[in-house]
Coordinates of C-alpha atoms and ligand atoms in Angstrom, one line a residue:
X1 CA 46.9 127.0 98.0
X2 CA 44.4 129.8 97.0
X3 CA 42.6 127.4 94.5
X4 CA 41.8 124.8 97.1
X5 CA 38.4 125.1 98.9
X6 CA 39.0 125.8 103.0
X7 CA 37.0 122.8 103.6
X8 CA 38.7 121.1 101.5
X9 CA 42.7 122.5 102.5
X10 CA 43.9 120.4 105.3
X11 CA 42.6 117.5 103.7
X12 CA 45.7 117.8 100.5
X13 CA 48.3 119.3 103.8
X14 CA 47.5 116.0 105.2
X15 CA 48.1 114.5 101.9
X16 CA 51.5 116.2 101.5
X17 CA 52.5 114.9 105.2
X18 CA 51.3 111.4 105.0
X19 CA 53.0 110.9 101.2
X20 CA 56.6 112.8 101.8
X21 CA 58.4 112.8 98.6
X22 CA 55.8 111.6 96.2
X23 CA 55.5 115.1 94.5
X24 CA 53.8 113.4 91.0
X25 CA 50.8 111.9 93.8
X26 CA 51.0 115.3 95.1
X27 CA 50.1 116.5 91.8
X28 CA 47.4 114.6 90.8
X29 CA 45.5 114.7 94.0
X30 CA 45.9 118.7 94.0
X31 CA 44.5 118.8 90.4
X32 CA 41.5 117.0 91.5
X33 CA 40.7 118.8 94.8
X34 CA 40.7 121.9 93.3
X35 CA 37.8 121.0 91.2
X36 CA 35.7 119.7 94.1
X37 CA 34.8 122.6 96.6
X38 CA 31.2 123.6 94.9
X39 CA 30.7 119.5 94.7
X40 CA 31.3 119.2 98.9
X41 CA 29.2 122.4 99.7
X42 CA 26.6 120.6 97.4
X43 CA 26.9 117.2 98.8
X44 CA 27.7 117.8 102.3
X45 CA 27.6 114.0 103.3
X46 CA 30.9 113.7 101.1
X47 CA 32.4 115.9 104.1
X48 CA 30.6 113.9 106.9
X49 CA 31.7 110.8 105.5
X50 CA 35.4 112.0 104.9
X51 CA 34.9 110.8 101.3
X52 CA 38.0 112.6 100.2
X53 CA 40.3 111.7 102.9
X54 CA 39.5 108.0 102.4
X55 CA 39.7 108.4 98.4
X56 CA 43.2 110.0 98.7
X57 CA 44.4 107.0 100.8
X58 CA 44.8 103.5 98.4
X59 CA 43.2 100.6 99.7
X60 CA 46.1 98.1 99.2
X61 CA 49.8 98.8 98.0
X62 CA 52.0 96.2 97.2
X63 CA 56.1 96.5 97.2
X64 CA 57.8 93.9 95.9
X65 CA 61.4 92.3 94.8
X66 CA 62.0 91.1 91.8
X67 CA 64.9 89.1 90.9
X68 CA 65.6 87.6 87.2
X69 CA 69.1 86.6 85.4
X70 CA 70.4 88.5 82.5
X71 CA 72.1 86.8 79.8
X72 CA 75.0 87.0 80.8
X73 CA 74.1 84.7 84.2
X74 CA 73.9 88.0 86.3
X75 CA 71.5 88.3 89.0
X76 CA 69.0 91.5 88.3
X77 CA 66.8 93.1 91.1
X78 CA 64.3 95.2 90.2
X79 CA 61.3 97.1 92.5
X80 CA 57.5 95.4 91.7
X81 CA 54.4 97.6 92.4
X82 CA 50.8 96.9 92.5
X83 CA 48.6 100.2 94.1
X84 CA 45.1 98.9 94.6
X85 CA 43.5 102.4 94.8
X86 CA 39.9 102.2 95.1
X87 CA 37.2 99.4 94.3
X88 CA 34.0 101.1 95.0
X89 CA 32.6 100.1 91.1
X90 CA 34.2 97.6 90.0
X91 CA 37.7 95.2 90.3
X92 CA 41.1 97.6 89.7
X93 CA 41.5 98.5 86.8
X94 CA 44.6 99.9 85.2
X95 CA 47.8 99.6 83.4
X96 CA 51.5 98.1 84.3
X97 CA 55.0 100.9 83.9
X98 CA 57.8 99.3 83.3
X99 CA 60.5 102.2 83.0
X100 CA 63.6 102.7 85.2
X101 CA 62.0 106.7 86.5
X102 CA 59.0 104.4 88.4
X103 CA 58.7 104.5 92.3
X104 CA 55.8 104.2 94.5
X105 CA 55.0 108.3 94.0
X106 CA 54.7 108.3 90.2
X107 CA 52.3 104.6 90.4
X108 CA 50.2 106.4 93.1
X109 CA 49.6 109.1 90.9
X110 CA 48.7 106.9 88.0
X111 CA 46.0 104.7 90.1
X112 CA 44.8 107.7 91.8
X113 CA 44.0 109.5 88.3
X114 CA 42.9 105.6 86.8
X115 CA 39.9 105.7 89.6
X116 CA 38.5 108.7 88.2
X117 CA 39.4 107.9 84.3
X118 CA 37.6 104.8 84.8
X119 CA 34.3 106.1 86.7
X120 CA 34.3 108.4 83.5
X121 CA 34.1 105.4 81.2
X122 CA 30.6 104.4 82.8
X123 CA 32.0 100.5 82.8
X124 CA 32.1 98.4 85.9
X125 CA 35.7 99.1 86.9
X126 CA 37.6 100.7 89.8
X127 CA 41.7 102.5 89.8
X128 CA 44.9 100.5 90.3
X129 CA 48.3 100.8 89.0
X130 CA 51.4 99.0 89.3
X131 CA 55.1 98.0 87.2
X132 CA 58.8 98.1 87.8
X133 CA 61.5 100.1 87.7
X134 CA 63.0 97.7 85.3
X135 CA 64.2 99.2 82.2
X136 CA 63.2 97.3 79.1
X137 CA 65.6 99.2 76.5
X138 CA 68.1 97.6 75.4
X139 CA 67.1 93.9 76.8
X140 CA 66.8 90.8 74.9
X141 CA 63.2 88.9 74.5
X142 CA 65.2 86.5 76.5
X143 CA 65.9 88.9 79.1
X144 CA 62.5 90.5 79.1
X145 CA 60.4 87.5 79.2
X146 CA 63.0 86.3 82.6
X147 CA 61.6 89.3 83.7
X148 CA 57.8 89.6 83.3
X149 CA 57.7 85.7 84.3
X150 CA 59.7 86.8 88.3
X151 CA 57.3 89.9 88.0
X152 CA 54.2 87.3 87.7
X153 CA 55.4 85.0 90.0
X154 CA 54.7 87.6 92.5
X155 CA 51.6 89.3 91.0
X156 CA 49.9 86.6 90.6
X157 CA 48.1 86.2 93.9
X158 CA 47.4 89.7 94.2
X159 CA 45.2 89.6 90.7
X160 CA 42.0 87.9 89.5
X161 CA 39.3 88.5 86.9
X162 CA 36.8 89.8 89.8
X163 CA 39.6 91.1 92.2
X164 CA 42.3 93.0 90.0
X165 CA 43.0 93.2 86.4
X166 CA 46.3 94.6 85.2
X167 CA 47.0 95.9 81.9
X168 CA 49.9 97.6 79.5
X169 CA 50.9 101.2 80.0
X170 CA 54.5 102.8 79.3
X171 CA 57.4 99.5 78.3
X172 CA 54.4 97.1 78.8
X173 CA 52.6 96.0 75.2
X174 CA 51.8 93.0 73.5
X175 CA 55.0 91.1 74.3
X176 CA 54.9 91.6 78.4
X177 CA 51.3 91.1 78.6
X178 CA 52.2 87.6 76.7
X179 CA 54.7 86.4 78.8
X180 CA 53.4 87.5 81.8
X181 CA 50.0 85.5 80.9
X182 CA 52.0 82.4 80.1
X183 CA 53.4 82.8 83.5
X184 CA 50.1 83.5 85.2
X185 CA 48.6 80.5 83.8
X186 CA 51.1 78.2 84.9
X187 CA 51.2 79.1 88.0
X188 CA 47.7 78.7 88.9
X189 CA 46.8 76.1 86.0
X190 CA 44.0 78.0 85.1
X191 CA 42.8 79.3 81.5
X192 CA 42.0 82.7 82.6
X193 CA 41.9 85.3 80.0
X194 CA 40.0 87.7 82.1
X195 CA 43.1 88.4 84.6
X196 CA 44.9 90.7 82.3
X197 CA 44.0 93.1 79.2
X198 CA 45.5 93.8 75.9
X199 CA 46.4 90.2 75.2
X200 CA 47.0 88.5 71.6
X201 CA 43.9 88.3 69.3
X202 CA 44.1 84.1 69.5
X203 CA 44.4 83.7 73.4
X204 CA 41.2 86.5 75.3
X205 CA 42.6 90.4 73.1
X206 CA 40.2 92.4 72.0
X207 CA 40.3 93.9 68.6
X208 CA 40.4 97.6 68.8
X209 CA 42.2 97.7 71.9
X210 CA 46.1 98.3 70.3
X211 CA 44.6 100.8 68.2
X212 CA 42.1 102.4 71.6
X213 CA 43.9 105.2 73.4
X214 CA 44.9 106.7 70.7
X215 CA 42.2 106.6 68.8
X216 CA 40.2 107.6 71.8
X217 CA 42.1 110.6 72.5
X218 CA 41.3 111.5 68.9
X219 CA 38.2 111.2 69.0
X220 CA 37.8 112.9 72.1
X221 CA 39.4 116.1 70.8
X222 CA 37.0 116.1 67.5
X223 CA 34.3 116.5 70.3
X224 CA 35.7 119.2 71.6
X225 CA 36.4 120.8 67.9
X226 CA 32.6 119.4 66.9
X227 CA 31.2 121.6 70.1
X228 CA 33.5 124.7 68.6
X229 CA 32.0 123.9 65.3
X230 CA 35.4 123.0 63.7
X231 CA 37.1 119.8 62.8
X232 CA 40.8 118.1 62.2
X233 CA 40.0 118.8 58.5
X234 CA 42.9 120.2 57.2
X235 CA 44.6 120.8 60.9
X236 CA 48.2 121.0 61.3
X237 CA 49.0 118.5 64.0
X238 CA 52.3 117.1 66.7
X239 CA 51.8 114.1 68.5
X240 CA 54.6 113.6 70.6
X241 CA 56.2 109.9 71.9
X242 CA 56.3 107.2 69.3
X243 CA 54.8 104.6 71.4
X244 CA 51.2 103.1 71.3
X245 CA 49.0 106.0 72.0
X246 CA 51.0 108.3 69.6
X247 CA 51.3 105.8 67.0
X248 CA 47.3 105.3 67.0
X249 CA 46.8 108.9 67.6
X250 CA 48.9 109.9 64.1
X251 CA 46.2 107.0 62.1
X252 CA 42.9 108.9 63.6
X253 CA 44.0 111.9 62.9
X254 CA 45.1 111.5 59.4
X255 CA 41.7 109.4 58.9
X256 CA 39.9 112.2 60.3
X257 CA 41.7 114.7 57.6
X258 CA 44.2 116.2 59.4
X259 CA 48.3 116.2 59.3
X260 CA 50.4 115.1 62.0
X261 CA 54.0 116.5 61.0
X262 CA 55.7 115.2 63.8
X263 CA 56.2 112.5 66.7
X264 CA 58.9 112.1 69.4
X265 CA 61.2 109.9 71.7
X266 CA 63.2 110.5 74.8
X267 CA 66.2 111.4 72.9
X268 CA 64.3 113.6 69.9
X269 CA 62.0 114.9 67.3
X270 CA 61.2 113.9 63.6
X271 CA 59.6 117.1 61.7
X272 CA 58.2 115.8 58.2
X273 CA 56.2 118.9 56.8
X274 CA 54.4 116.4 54.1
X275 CA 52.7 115.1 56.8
X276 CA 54.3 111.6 58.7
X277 CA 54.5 108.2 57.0
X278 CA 53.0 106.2 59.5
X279 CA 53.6 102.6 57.6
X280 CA 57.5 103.8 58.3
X281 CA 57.0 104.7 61.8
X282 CA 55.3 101.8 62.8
X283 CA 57.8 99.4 61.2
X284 CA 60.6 101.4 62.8
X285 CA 59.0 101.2 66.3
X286 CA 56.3 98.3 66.4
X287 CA 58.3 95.6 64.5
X288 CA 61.9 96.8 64.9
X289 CA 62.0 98.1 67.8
X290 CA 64.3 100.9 66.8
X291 CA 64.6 104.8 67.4
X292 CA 62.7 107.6 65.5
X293 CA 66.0 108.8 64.6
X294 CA 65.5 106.6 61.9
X295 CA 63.2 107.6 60.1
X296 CA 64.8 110.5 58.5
X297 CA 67.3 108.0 56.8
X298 CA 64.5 106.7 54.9
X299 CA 62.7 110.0 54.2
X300 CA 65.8 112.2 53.2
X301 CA 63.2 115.3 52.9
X302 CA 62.6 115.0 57.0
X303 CA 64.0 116.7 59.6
X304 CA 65.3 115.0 62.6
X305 CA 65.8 117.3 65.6
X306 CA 68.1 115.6 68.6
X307 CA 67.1 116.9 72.0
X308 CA 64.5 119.4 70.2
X309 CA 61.3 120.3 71.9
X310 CA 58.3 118.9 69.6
X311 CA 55.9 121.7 71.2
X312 CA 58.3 124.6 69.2
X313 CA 56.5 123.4 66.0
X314 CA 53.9 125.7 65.0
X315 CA 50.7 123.7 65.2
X316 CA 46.8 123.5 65.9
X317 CA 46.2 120.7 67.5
X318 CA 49.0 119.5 70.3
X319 CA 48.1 115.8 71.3
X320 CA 50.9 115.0 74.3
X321 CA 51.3 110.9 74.0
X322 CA 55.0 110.3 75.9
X323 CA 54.8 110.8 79.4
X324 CA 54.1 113.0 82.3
X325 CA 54.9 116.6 82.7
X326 CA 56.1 116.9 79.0
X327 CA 54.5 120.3 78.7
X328 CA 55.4 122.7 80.8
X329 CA 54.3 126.6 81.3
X330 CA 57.0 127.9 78.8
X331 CA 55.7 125.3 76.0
X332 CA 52.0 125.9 76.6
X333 CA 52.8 129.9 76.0
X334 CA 54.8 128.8 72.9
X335 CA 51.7 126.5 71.5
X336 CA 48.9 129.1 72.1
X337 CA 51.6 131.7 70.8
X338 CA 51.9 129.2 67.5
X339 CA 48.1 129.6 67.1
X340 CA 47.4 125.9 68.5
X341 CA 43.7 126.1 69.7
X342 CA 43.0 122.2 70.5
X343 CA 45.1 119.5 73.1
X344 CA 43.7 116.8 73.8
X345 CA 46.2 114.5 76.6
X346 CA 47.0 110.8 75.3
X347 CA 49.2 110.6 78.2
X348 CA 48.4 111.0 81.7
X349 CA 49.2 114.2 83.6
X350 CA 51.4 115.3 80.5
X351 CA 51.3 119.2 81.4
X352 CA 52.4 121.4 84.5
X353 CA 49.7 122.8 86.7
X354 CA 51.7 126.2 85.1
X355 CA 50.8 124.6 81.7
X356 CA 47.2 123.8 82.1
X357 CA 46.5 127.1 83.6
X358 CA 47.9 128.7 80.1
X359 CA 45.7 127.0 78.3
X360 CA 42.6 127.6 80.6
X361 CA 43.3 130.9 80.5
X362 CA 43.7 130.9 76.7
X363 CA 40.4 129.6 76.6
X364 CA 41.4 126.8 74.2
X365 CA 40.1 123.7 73.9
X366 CA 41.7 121.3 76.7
X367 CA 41.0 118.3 77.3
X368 CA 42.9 116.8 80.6
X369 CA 44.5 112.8 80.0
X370 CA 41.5 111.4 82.9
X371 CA 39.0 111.8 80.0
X372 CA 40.6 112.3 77.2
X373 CA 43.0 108.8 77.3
X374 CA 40.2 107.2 79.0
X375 CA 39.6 104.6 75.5
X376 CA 42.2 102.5 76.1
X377 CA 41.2 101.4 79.5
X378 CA 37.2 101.4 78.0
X379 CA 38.4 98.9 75.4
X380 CA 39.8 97.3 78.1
X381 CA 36.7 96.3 79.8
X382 CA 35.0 95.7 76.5
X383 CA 37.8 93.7 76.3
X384 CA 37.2 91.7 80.1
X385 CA 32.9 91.9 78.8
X386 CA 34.4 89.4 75.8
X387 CA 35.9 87.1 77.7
X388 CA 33.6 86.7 80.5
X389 CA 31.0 86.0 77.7
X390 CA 33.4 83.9 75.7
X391 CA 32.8 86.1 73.1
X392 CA 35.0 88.0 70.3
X393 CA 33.8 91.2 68.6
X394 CA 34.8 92.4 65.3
X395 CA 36.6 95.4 64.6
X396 CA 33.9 97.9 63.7
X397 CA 31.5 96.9 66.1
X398 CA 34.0 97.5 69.1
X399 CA 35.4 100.6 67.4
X400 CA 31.7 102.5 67.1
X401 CA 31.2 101.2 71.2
X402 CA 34.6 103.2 71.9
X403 CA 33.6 106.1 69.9
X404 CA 30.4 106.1 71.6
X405 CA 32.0 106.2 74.9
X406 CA 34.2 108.7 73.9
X407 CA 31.5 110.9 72.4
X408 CA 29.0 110.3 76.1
X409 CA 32.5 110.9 78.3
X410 CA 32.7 114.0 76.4
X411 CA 29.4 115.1 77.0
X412 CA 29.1 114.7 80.6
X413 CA 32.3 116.6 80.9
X414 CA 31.0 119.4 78.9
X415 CA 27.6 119.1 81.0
X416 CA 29.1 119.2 84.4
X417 CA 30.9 122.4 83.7
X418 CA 28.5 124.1 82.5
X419 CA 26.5 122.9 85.7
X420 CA 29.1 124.1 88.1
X421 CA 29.7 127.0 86.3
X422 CA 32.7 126.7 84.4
X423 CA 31.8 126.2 81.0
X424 CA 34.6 124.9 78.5
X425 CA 36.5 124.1 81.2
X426 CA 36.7 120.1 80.4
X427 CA 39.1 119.8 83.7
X428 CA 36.7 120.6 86.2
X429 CA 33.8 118.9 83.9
X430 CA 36.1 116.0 84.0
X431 CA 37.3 115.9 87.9
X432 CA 33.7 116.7 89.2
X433 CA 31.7 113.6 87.0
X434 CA 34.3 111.2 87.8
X435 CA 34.2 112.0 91.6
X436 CA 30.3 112.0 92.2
X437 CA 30.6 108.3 91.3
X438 CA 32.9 107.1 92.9
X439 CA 32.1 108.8 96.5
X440 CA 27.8 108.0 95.9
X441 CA 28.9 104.4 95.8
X442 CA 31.1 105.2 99.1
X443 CA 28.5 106.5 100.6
X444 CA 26.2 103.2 99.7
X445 CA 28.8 100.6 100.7
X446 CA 29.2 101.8 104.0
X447 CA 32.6 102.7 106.2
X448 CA 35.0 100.2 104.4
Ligands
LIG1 P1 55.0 103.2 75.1 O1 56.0 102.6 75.9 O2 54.4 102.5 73.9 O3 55.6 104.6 74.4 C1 56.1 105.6 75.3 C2 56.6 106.7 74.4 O4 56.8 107.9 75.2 C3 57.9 106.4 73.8 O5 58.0 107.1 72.5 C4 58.9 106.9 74.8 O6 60.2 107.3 74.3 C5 58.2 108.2 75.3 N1 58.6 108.4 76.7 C6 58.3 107.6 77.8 N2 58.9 108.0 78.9 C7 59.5 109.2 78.6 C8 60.3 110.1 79.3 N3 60.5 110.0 80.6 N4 60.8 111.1 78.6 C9 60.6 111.3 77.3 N5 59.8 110.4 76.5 C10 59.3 109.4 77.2 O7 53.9 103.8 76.1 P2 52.3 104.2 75.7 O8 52.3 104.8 74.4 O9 51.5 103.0 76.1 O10 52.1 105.3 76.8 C11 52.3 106.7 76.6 C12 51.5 107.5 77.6 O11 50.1 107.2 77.4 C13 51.8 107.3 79.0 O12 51.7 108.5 79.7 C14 50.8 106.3 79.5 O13 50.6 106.4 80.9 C15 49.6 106.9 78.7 N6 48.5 106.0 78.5 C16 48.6 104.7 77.9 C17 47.5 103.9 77.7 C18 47.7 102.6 77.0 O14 46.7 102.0 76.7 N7 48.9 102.2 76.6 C19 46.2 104.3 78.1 C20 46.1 105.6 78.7 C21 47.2 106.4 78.9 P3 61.5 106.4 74.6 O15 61.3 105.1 73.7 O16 62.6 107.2 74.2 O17 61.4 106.1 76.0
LIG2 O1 46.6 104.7 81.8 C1 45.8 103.8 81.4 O2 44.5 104.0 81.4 C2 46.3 102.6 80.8 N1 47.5 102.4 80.8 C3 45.4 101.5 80.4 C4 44.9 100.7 81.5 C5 44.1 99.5 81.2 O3 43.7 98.8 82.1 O4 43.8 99.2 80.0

């Protein structure tokens, strides 16, 4: 552990002993406490107060069965989770995995990341995370909606508009959030759009908020190319998943001049040198719910690569949208090798400790998923600041506040390193701001 602080040490071996198993938690938290020895000798009360032991442990976690009917009359029984992490400034906050890889180790390390992404965002919100090892490829509407409605029927007394708000993350869009709603409201026979986020624009959504991670991320990363006096003009660019945030992520970039020239999916890679059709992709993946694969029956000229690696394409700007740990040291030598000088992380934890040390050693631009993804769960809250003023927004008014709290999140990251010494180096900018939050209002509330 040479890169933890000796205060600091037994504090993550207590970590690994009270969390066996949960290597992706284990992750996360080690990413974060390696940032934070100059902020304890700084802020000894942190110490006194065993800030970090308490932030490490959640405050609630929630295991739960969930059992639905297929269409075929056959009983189903899935795993529910709901990590209530921390709730020092503000309700939980954060999204809902549905995706059959999901156990209590890879939700922990989402809501332990979401408490620190969302102290970024300066918004009233605190970290929670939760979903199902339920697998939504391949299932009927029929099927999924059975689903989301036995998921609620459990949720819904864990979650409130001033107690919890869940939200979408990986499997978990516009549909889920609509039947789980529906299900939410008749339950409890209450209208209450301020329980969940990304709804439909005619029942609580938020403009801007489909379109918010991604373009967050994207304009996160022209921060970081503004500050090295450069810009996506002209860029050669991979974005990899097909999903939300990558679908978003291809439209910024292109409006912001540069060319994405591929995406992903679990199963491969579409490589269009003209740059990608994004009108294709999204019909392909938001209304037909089909595979990239696709796409290069349509565009004859494309490329599509089954089981390829996205991160062999030469490029400049890498902007990992699929999942975690989809870079890994061997890629991150590749893209610096390929002359790639920006990422900027859609997805959370998307690269290897080995990875991100390759491109902090590179001295390239990095910028880690905690800030860089952090628009989608902003809109969010702009989205929860609409309905609790029965309000609606319109599109370019909510997208300027995102891209100013992209451009601010950016800035204090950039600040803080440079304070503690490590200028450029957005991870410990990033780790550092959202941390000081969170434990000063700790420190005010007392031992709870
Ligand atoms: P979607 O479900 O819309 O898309 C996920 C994409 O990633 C799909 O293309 C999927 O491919 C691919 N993918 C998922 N899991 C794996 C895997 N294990 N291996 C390879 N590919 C995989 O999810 P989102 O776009 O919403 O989320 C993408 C990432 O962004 C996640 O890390 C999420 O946590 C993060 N994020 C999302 C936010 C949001 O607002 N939605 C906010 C901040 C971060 P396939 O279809 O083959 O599975
Ligand atoms: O990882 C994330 O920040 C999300 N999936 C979005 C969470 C939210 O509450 O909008």
């Amino acid at each position: 552990m040479a890169h933890v602080d000796q205060k600091i040490e037994g504090m993550y071996q207590e970590v690994l002993k009270r969390n066996p198993g949960e290597t992706e938690f284990h992750q996360a938290v080690l990413e974060v406490l390696e940032s934070l020895g100059p902020v304890v000798s700084k802020h000894p009360q942190f110490l006194e107060r065993k800030i970090i032991q308490r932030i490490c442990e959640p405050e609630r976690q929630i295991i739960f069965r969930v059992p639905w009917q297929d269409d075929k009359g056959e009983v189903q029984i899935n795993r529910g989770f709901r990590v209530e992490f921390n709730s020092s400034l503000g309700p939980y906050k954060g999204g809902l995995r549905f995706h059959p890889s999901v156990y209590l180790g890879i939700i922990k390390f989402l809501g332990f990341e979401q408490c620190f992404k969302n102290s970024l965002t300066g918004l009233p919100i605190g970290g929670g995370k939760g979903g199902s090892d339920f697998d939504p490829k391949g299932k009927s509407d029929d099927e999924v909606m059975r689903f989301c409605q036995s998921f609620m029927t459990e949720l819904y007394r864990h979650i409130g508009e001033h107690t919890d708000v869940p939200a979408g993350d990986i499997g978990v869009g516009g549909r889920e959030i609509g039947y789980m709603f529906g299900q939410y409201k008749r339950i409890t026979n209450r209208y209450e759009p301020g329980v969940l986020t990304g709804k439909g624009l005619t029942w609580g959504g938020s403009l801007v908020r489909t379109e918010a991670t991604g373009y967050g991320a994207t304009f996160f990363v022209n921060e970081m190319l503004k500050a090295r006096k450069d810009s996506f003009a002209g860029k050669t660019c991979l974005v990899s998943g097909s999903g939300n945030v990558a679908i978003y992520t291809i439209e910024k970039i292109h409006q912001l001049g540069g060319k994405c020239v591929a995406c992903s999916d679990s199963n491969g890679v579409i490589y269009d040198e003209k740059g990608l059709d994004l009108d294709l992709i999204k019909q392909i993946k938001e209304v037909e719910r089909r595979r990239v694969s696709d796409y290069a029956k349509t565009h004859k000229h494309a490329k599509y690569i089954a089981g390829g690696n996205i991160w062999d394409i030469p490029c400049q700007v890498a902007m990992p949208s699929a999942t975690q740990n989809e870079i890994n040291g061997k890629d991150a030598v590749t893209l610096v090798k390929n002359g790639c000088i920006a990422v900027g992380e859609g997805a959370n934890m998307p690269t290897t400790p080995e990875g991100v040390k390759v491109f902090l050693d590179a001295k390239i631009a990095y910028g880690p998923g905690k800030a860089t993804n952090a628009g989608g769960v902003a809109t969010s809250a702009l989205e929860m600041q609409q309905n609790a003023g029965r309000d609606s927004w319109t599109f370019e008014y909510t997208e300027k506040k995102l891209e100013d709290i992209m451009v601010n999140i950016h800035s204090n990251c950039f600040e803080t390193a440079e304070e503690y010494g490590a200028p450029g180096n957005y991870v410990i900018g990033a780790n550092i701001c959202g941390f000081i939050k969170i434990a000063n209002a700790m420190v005010a509330h007392g031992l709870v």
